[in-house]
Amino acid sequence: MDTERELLKGNTPTLVLAVLADGPMHGYAMAREIERRSDNALKFKEGTLYPALHALEREEFITGEWQREGGGRERRVYAITPAGLAALEQRTRTWKGFASAIRRVIGGETDAGKSPTGTTGDLKAEPAL
Amino acid sequence: MLENHQPEPQGISKRSLPSDIPSLEPRIEVYLEEVCASFRAGLPEETRSALRAEMRVHLEERVAANVELGDTREEAVSRALEQFGESKQVGRAWQRERRGTLLARGASAKLSGRIALLLYVPSCALALFLLQVVNTIILGMSAGYMSPQTVPTIEAISYMAAFLLPVPAGLLTGLLAQGRAVRTTFRTLCLLWLPMAVCYAFRPSSTQSPLQSAGAMLLAFGLFWIPIGCASAGIGGWLRKKTTHLRQRLVLR
């Protein structure tokens, strides 16, 4: 469980960028979207999303703006920047390479994604990036 | 995609800061107080208040969603707080982010310093060269090699060396540095103040004593270069912020 948490913690910025690549969103919607895309496999403490958003905004990978919606509720909506898209591309490449290497080592799989014995290994819950 | 959570394209007003209205649920306020304690020292009041408001909106939405799923209000709040994470855990995440910010700020200050130095050292060298040209013209005039008609040229070169050269360097520092452009420019110019005076004092074929030359340069640098350089860096920084803001607006549209 701790390993899973650590992995998630390290990859939260990538998940946020991946979700924002589809359009502007506020924090709560991002948390829901990550859960939805991962079929509830990636459940993280939602409060830890905000430090990650703050860091990404500082790095100018995302921008945030308060918006008042029709019902009067104010939300901070984030959008990915061109620098953020480039960072996402880079991180996705790194992650895919890393995941593929790990899979080969622990699952005995080939690059094609199949093990010599024909099984698919245990890394089914890999985040959809 | 969660279409119902996407920002609506119409009927939205954009604001820089939210109204910080406390939640009707006291447990949420107590929780936010605990979380915010972790970054109280490091962030300005305005930012803290905005972060608190943002997390409050999230928690209230989570409570509403939990109620929709069949929880009582009491249960919904408890579950929302649990889903948001223990206050200590969230606080630790903020502290990690804070450390990252400080490191990034240090790196950015270092980078800004390098940019300023890279721009001001050639500017200073050019200013010294121009002043040497002026000196040569004056010597030529006193020896009778040059006519007094060259006086406007001398004035133009002197003005350029005194007033114009720090402007592009300052503007570029402001535009290229990630932040603290004015402070960095001030430090850089202070660093170059004495070397400039020394170089000017011991320039070849000077008509003044080294002490007089050094005094004149110290005065001119302090009166013109430092204020003009800092003001230009400020304008450059302002332009950078404006263009960044414009980019952000375009992206959000």
Short mmCIF file of N, CA, C and O in Angstrom, two decimals, chain A residues 12-100:
data_model
loop_
_atom_site.label_atom_id
_atom_site.label_comp_id
_atom_site.label_asym_id
_atom_site.label_seq_id
_atom_site.Cartn_x
_atom_site.Cartn_y
_atom_site.Cartn_z
N THR A 12 1.56 12.32 -9.42
CA THR A 12 0.37 13.20 -9.39
C THR A 12 0.47 14.34 -10.41
O THR A 12 -0.49 14.58 -11.15
N PRO A 13 1.61 15.04 -10.52
CA PRO A 13 1.68 16.12 -11.51
C PRO A 13 1.44 15.63 -12.94
O PRO A 13 0.75 16.29 -13.71
N THR A 14 1.93 14.43 -13.25
CA THR A 14 1.72 13.89 -14.61
C THR A 14 0.24 13.58 -14.83
O THR A 14 -0.30 13.85 -15.90
N LEU A 15 -0.39 13.02 -13.80
CA LEU A 15 -1.82 12.71 -13.93
C LEU A 15 -2.63 13.98 -14.13
O LEU A 15 -3.54 14.03 -14.95
N VAL A 16 -2.25 15.01 -13.37
CA VAL A 16 -2.97 16.29 -13.49
C VAL A 16 -2.81 16.86 -14.90
O VAL A 16 -3.78 17.27 -15.53
N LEU A 17 -1.59 16.83 -15.41
CA LEU A 17 -1.35 17.35 -16.76
C LEU A 17 -2.12 16.54 -17.80
O LEU A 17 -2.70 17.11 -18.73
N ALA A 18 -2.15 15.22 -17.61
CA ALA A 18 -2.85 14.36 -18.57
C ALA A 18 -4.34 14.68 -18.60
O ALA A 18 -4.96 14.71 -19.65
N VAL A 19 -4.89 14.92 -17.41
CA VAL A 19 -6.32 15.21 -17.33
C VAL A 19 -6.63 16.59 -17.92
O VAL A 19 -7.61 16.77 -18.65
N LEU A 20 -5.74 17.54 -17.64
CA LEU A 20 -5.96 18.90 -18.13
C LEU A 20 -5.73 19.03 -19.64
O LEU A 20 -6.17 19.99 -20.25
N ALA A 21 -5.02 18.06 -20.20
CA ALA A 21 -4.76 18.11 -21.64
C ALA A 21 -6.07 18.03 -22.43
O ALA A 21 -6.14 18.45 -23.57
N ASP A 22 -7.12 17.50 -21.77
CA ASP A 22 -8.42 17.39 -22.45
C ASP A 22 -9.30 18.62 -22.28
O ASP A 22 -10.38 18.68 -22.84
N GLY A 23 -8.83 19.57 -21.47
CA GLY A 23 -9.61 20.80 -21.31
C GLY A 23 -9.51 21.35 -19.91
O GLY A 23 -9.13 20.62 -18.99
N PRO A 24 -9.84 22.63 -19.73
CA PRO A 24 -9.76 23.25 -18.39
C PRO A 24 -10.68 22.55 -17.39
O PRO A 24 -11.74 22.05 -17.75
N MET A 25 -10.26 22.54 -16.14
CA MET A 25 -10.99 21.81 -15.11
C MET A 25 -10.64 22.37 -13.73
O MET A 25 -9.56 22.92 -13.56
N HIS A 26 -11.51 22.20 -12.78
CA HIS A 26 -11.18 22.61 -11.40
C HIS A 26 -10.74 21.38 -10.60
O HIS A 26 -10.88 20.24 -11.08
N GLY A 27 -10.21 21.63 -9.41
CA GLY A 27 -9.58 20.56 -8.61
C GLY A 27 -10.47 19.35 -8.36
O GLY A 27 -10.04 18.21 -8.54
N TYR A 28 -11.70 19.61 -7.95
CA TYR A 28 -12.60 18.50 -7.64
C TYR A 28 -12.85 17.64 -8.88
O TYR A 28 -12.82 16.40 -8.82
N ALA A 29 -13.10 18.32 -10.00
CA ALA A 29 -13.35 17.57 -11.25
C ALA A 29 -12.13 16.76 -11.65
O ALA A 29 -12.26 15.64 -12.15
N MET A 30 -10.95 17.32 -11.40
CA MET A 30 -9.71 16.58 -11.73
C MET A 30 -9.63 15.29 -10.93
O MET A 30 -9.33 14.22 -11.48
N ALA A 31 -9.90 15.40 -9.62
CA ALA A 31 -9.84 14.21 -8.75
C ALA A 31 -10.81 13.15 -9.24
O ALA A 31 -10.48 11.96 -9.33
N ARG A 32 -12.03 13.59 -9.59
CA ARG A 32 -13.04 12.65 -10.07
C ARG A 32 -12.62 12.02 -11.40
O ARG A 32 -12.83 10.83 -11.64
N GLU A 33 -12.04 12.85 -12.24
CA GLU A 33 -11.66 12.37 -13.58
C GLU A 33 -10.53 11.34 -13.49
O GLU A 33 -10.53 10.34 -14.23
N ILE A 34 -9.58 11.59 -12.58
CA ILE A 34 -8.47 10.62 -12.42
C ILE A 34 -9.04 9.28 -11.92
O ILE A 34 -8.68 8.22 -12.42
N GLU A 35 -9.97 9.38 -10.97
CA GLU A 35 -10.60 8.15 -10.46
C GLU A 35 -11.35 7.43 -11.58
O GLU A 35 -11.27 6.22 -11.73
N ARG A 36 -12.08 8.22 -12.35
CA ARG A 36 -12.90 7.62 -13.42
C ARG A 36 -12.02 6.93 -14.46
O ARG A 36 -12.26 5.79 -14.84
N ARG A 37 -10.98 7.66 -14.89
CA ARG A 37 -10.13 7.09 -15.95
C ARG A 37 -9.39 5.84 -15.49
O ARG A 37 -9.05 4.99 -16.29
N SER A 38 -9.11 5.78 -14.18
CA SER A 38 -8.36 4.62 -13.70
C SER A 38 -9.29 3.54 -13.14
O SER A 38 -8.83 2.62 -12.47
N ASP A 39 -10.58 3.66 -13.40
CA ASP A 39 -11.58 2.73 -12.86
C ASP A 39 -11.45 2.61 -11.35
O ASP A 39 -11.45 1.50 -10.79
N ASN A 40 -11.26 3.74 -10.70
CA ASN A 40 -11.14 3.82 -9.24
C ASN A 40 -9.90 3.13 -8.68
O ASN A 40 -9.82 2.89 -7.48
N ALA A 41 -8.95 2.78 -9.56
CA ALA A 41 -7.73 2.14 -9.07
C ALA A 41 -6.81 3.18 -8.43
O ALA A 41 -6.11 2.89 -7.47
N LEU A 42 -6.83 4.37 -8.97
CA LEU A 42 -5.97 5.43 -8.42
C LEU A 42 -6.80 6.33 -7.51
O LEU A 42 -7.45 7.27 -7.95
N LYS A 43 -6.79 6.00 -6.23
CA LYS A 43 -7.53 6.81 -5.27
C LYS A 43 -6.51 7.48 -4.37
O LYS A 43 -5.83 6.82 -3.60
N PHE A 44 -6.38 8.74 -4.52
CA PHE A 44 -5.41 9.43 -3.66
C PHE A 44 -6.15 10.42 -2.78
O PHE A 44 -7.31 10.73 -3.02
N LYS A 45 -5.45 10.89 -1.77
CA LYS A 45 -6.07 11.86 -0.88
C LYS A 45 -6.17 13.18 -1.65
O LYS A 45 -5.16 13.73 -2.08
N GLU A 46 -7.39 13.63 -1.81
CA GLU A 46 -7.63 14.75 -2.71
C GLU A 46 -6.93 16.04 -2.29
O GLU A 46 -6.61 16.88 -3.12
N GLY A 47 -6.69 16.17 -1.00
CA GLY A 47 -6.03 17.38 -0.52
C GLY A 47 -4.61 17.52 -1.05
O GLY A 47 -4.09 18.64 -1.16
N THR A 48 -4.00 16.39 -1.37
CA THR A 48 -2.61 16.43 -1.86
C THR A 48 -2.54 16.90 -3.32
O THR A 48 -1.46 17.11 -3.85
N LEU A 49 -3.71 17.04 -3.93
CA LEU A 49 -3.76 17.52 -5.32
C LEU A 49 -3.36 19.00 -5.38
O LEU A 49 -2.71 19.44 -6.34
N TYR A 50 -3.73 19.75 -4.36
CA TYR A 50 -3.54 21.20 -4.41
C TYR A 50 -2.07 21.63 -4.34
O TYR A 50 -1.68 22.53 -5.09
N PRO A 51 -1.25 21.00 -3.49
CA PRO A 51 0.18 21.35 -3.57
C PRO A 51 0.76 21.06 -4.95
O PRO A 51 1.57 21.82 -5.47
N ALA A 52 0.28 19.95 -5.57
CA ALA A 52 0.78 19.61 -6.91
C ALA A 52 0.34 20.66 -7.93
O ALA A 52 1.13 21.07 -8.80
N LEU A 53 -0.90 21.12 -7.79
CA LEU A 53 -1.40 22.16 -8.71
C LEU A 53 -0.60 23.45 -8.54
O LEU A 53 -0.25 24.12 -9.51
N HIS A 54 -0.32 23.76 -7.28
CA HIS A 54 0.45 24.97 -6.97
C HIS A 54 1.83 24.89 -7.61
O HIS A 54 2.32 25.86 -8.20
N ALA A 55 2.45 23.72 -7.49
CA ALA A 55 3.80 23.53 -8.05
C ALA A 55 3.77 23.64 -9.57
O ALA A 55 4.63 24.27 -10.18
N LEU A 56 2.75 23.02 -10.18
CA LEU A 56 2.65 23.07 -11.65
C LEU A 56 2.39 24.49 -12.14
O LEU A 56 2.89 24.89 -13.19
N GLU A 57 1.65 25.24 -11.35
CA GLU A 57 1.38 26.62 -11.73
C GLU A 57 2.65 27.47 -11.61
O GLU A 57 2.91 28.33 -12.44
N ARG A 58 3.41 27.16 -10.56
CA ARG A 58 4.67 27.88 -10.36
C ARG A 58 5.63 27.62 -11.54
O ARG A 58 6.32 28.52 -11.99
N GLU A 59 5.59 26.40 -12.03
CA GLU A 59 6.46 26.05 -13.16
C GLU A 59 5.90 26.50 -14.50
O GLU A 59 6.48 26.23 -15.54
N GLU A 60 4.73 27.15 -14.44
CA GLU A 60 4.03 27.66 -15.63
C GLU A 60 3.60 26.55 -16.59
O GLU A 60 3.52 26.76 -17.79
N PHE A 61 3.34 25.36 -16.02
CA PHE A 61 2.81 24.27 -16.83
C PHE A 61 1.28 24.36 -16.91
O PHE A 61 0.67 23.81 -17.82
N ILE A 62 0.72 25.00 -15.90
CA ILE A 62 -0.74 25.21 -15.92
C ILE A 62 -1.02 26.65 -15.47
O ILE A 62 -0.15 27.28 -14.88
N THR A 63 -2.21 27.12 -15.77
CA THR A 63 -2.61 28.43 -15.27
C THR A 63 -3.96 28.27 -14.58
O THR A 63 -4.76 27.42 -14.98
N GLY A 64 -4.18 29.05 -13.56
CA GLY A 64 -5.44 28.96 -12.82
C GLY A 64 -6.12 30.31 -12.76
O GLY A 64 -5.45 31.34 -12.70
N GLU A 65 -7.44 30.26 -12.80
CA GLU A 65 -8.17 31.52 -12.72
C GLU A 65 -9.50 31.27 -12.02
O GLU A 65 -10.17 30.27 -12.29
N TRP A 66 -9.87 32.20 -11.15
CA TRP A 66 -11.15 32.07 -10.46
C TRP A 66 -12.26 32.43 -11.42
O TRP A 66 -12.19 33.45 -12.10
N GLN A 67 -13.26 31.59 -11.43
CA GLN A 67 -14.40 31.87 -12.30
C GLN A 67 -15.68 31.70 -11.50
O GLN A 67 -15.81 30.76 -10.72
N ARG A 68 -16.57 32.64 -11.71
CA ARG A 68 -17.87 32.52 -11.04
C ARG A 68 -18.85 31.91 -12.05
O ARG A 68 -19.00 32.43 -13.15
N GLU A 69 -19.47 30.83 -11.62
CA GLU A 69 -20.38 30.16 -12.54
C GLU A 69 -21.80 30.65 -12.34
O GLU A 69 -22.08 31.40 -11.40
N GLY A 70 -22.67 30.16 -13.21
CA GLY A 70 -24.07 30.59 -13.20
C GLY A 70 -24.71 30.57 -11.81
O GLY A 70 -25.38 31.51 -11.43
N GLY A 71 -24.50 29.51 -11.06
CA GLY A 71 -25.12 29.38 -9.74
C GLY A 71 -24.51 30.26 -8.67
O GLY A 71 -24.93 30.21 -7.51
N GLY A 72 -23.48 31.03 -9.01
CA GLY A 72 -22.83 31.92 -8.05
C GLY A 72 -21.63 31.29 -7.37
O GLY A 72 -20.90 31.93 -6.64
N ARG A 73 -21.40 29.99 -7.61
CA ARG A 73 -20.26 29.31 -7.00
C ARG A 73 -18.96 29.72 -7.69
O ARG A 73 -18.92 29.78 -8.92
N GLU A 74 -17.96 30.00 -6.87
CA GLU A 74 -16.67 30.38 -7.45
C GLU A 74 -15.73 29.18 -7.43
O GLU A 74 -15.63 28.49 -6.43
N ARG A 75 -15.08 28.97 -8.55
CA ARG A 75 -14.15 27.85 -8.65
C ARG A 75 -12.87 28.32 -9.31
O ARG A 75 -12.91 29.18 -10.20
N ARG A 76 -11.78 27.70 -8.90
CA ARG A 76 -10.52 28.02 -9.58
C ARG A 76 -10.34 26.99 -10.69
O ARG A 76 -10.21 25.78 -10.41
N VAL A 77 -10.36 27.46 -11.89
CA VAL A 77 -10.28 26.56 -13.04
C VAL A 77 -8.87 26.60 -13.61
O VAL A 77 -8.29 27.68 -13.78
N TYR A 78 -8.35 25.42 -13.86
CA TYR A 78 -6.97 25.31 -14.36
C TYR A 78 -6.97 24.90 -15.83
O TYR A 78 -7.84 24.15 -16.27
N ALA A 79 -5.97 25.39 -16.54
CA ALA A 79 -5.80 25.01 -17.94
C ALA A 79 -4.33 24.71 -18.18
O ALA A 79 -3.46 25.32 -17.53
N ILE A 80 -4.07 23.82 -19.07
CA ILE A 80 -2.67 23.46 -19.37
C ILE A 80 -2.10 24.49 -20.35
O ILE A 80 -2.82 25.03 -21.19
N THR A 81 -0.83 24.79 -20.20
CA THR A 81 -0.16 25.74 -21.09
C THR A 81 0.63 24.97 -22.15
O THR A 81 0.82 23.75 -22.01
N PRO A 82 1.12 25.64 -23.18
CA PRO A 82 1.96 24.92 -24.16
C PRO A 82 3.17 24.26 -23.50
O PRO A 82 3.54 23.14 -23.86
N ALA A 83 3.75 24.93 -22.50
CA ALA A 83 4.89 24.34 -21.78
C ALA A 83 4.44 23.08 -21.04
O ALA A 83 5.19 22.09 -20.95
N GLY A 84 3.22 23.12 -20.52
CA GLY A 84 2.67 21.96 -19.82
C GLY A 84 2.45 20.79 -20.75
O GLY A 84 2.70 19.64 -20.39
N LEU A 85 1.99 21.09 -21.96
CA LEU A 85 1.77 20.02 -22.95
C LEU A 85 3.09 19.36 -23.33
O LEU A 85 3.18 18.14 -23.45
N ALA A 86 4.11 20.21 -23.46
CA ALA A 86 5.44 19.67 -23.79
C ALA A 86 5.96 18.81 -22.64
O ALA A 86 6.51 17.72 -22.87
N ALA A 87 5.73 19.29 -21.41
CA ALA A 87 6.17 18.52 -20.23
C ALA A 87 5.43 17.20 -20.15
O ALA A 87 6.01 16.16 -19.82
N LEU A 88 4.14 17.24 -20.47
CA LEU A 88 3.33 16.02 -20.43
C LEU A 88 3.86 14.99 -21.44
O LEU A 88 3.98 13.80 -21.13
N GLU A 89 4.19 15.48 -22.61
CA GLU A 89 4.70 14.59 -23.66
C GLU A 89 5.98 13.92 -23.19
O GLU A 89 6.16 12.71 -23.33
N GLN A 90 6.84 14.75 -22.59
CA GLN A 90 8.13 14.24 -22.10
C GLN A 90 7.92 13.22 -20.98
O GLN A 90 8.50 12.14 -20.98
N ARG A 91 7.03 13.58 -20.02
CA ARG A 91 6.77 12.67 -18.90
C ARG A 91 6.11 11.37 -19.35
O ARG A 91 6.40 10.30 -18.82
N THR A 92 5.22 11.49 -20.33
CA THR A 92 4.55 10.29 -20.83
C THR A 92 5.57 9.34 -21.45
O THR A 92 5.53 8.13 -21.22
N ARG A 93 6.48 9.94 -22.23
CA ARG A 93 7.51 9.12 -22.86
C ARG A 93 8.36 8.42 -21.80
O ARG A 93 8.62 7.22 -21.88
N THR A 94 8.77 9.20 -20.80
CA THR A 94 9.61 8.65 -19.73
C THR A 94 8.87 7.53 -19.01
O THR A 94 9.41 6.46 -18.75
N TRP A 95 7.59 7.81 -18.67
CA TRP A 95 6.80 6.84 -17.93
C TRP A 95 6.61 5.55 -18.72
O TRP A 95 6.77 4.45 -18.18
N LYS A 96 6.32 5.69 -19.99
CA LYS A 96 6.09 4.49 -20.82
C LYS A 96 7.36 3.65 -20.91
O LYS A 96 7.30 2.42 -20.80
N GLY A 97 8.48 4.33 -21.09
CA GLY A 97 9.76 3.62 -21.15
C GLY A 97 10.06 2.90 -19.85
O GLY A 97 10.47 1.73 -19.84
N PHE A 98 9.80 3.63 -18.75
CA PHE A 98 10.07 3.08 -17.42
C PHE A 98 9.17 1.88 -17.13
O PHE A 98 9.63 0.81 -16.72
N ALA A 99 7.86 2.07 -17.41
CA ALA A 99 6.89 1.00 -17.14
C ALA A 99 7.21 -0.23 -17.98
O ALA A 99 7.11 -1.37 -17.49
N SER A 100 7.61 0.02 -19.21
CA SER A 100 7.92 -1.10 -20.09
C SER A 100 9.14 -1.87 -19.58
O SER A 100 9.16 -3.10 -19.57
#
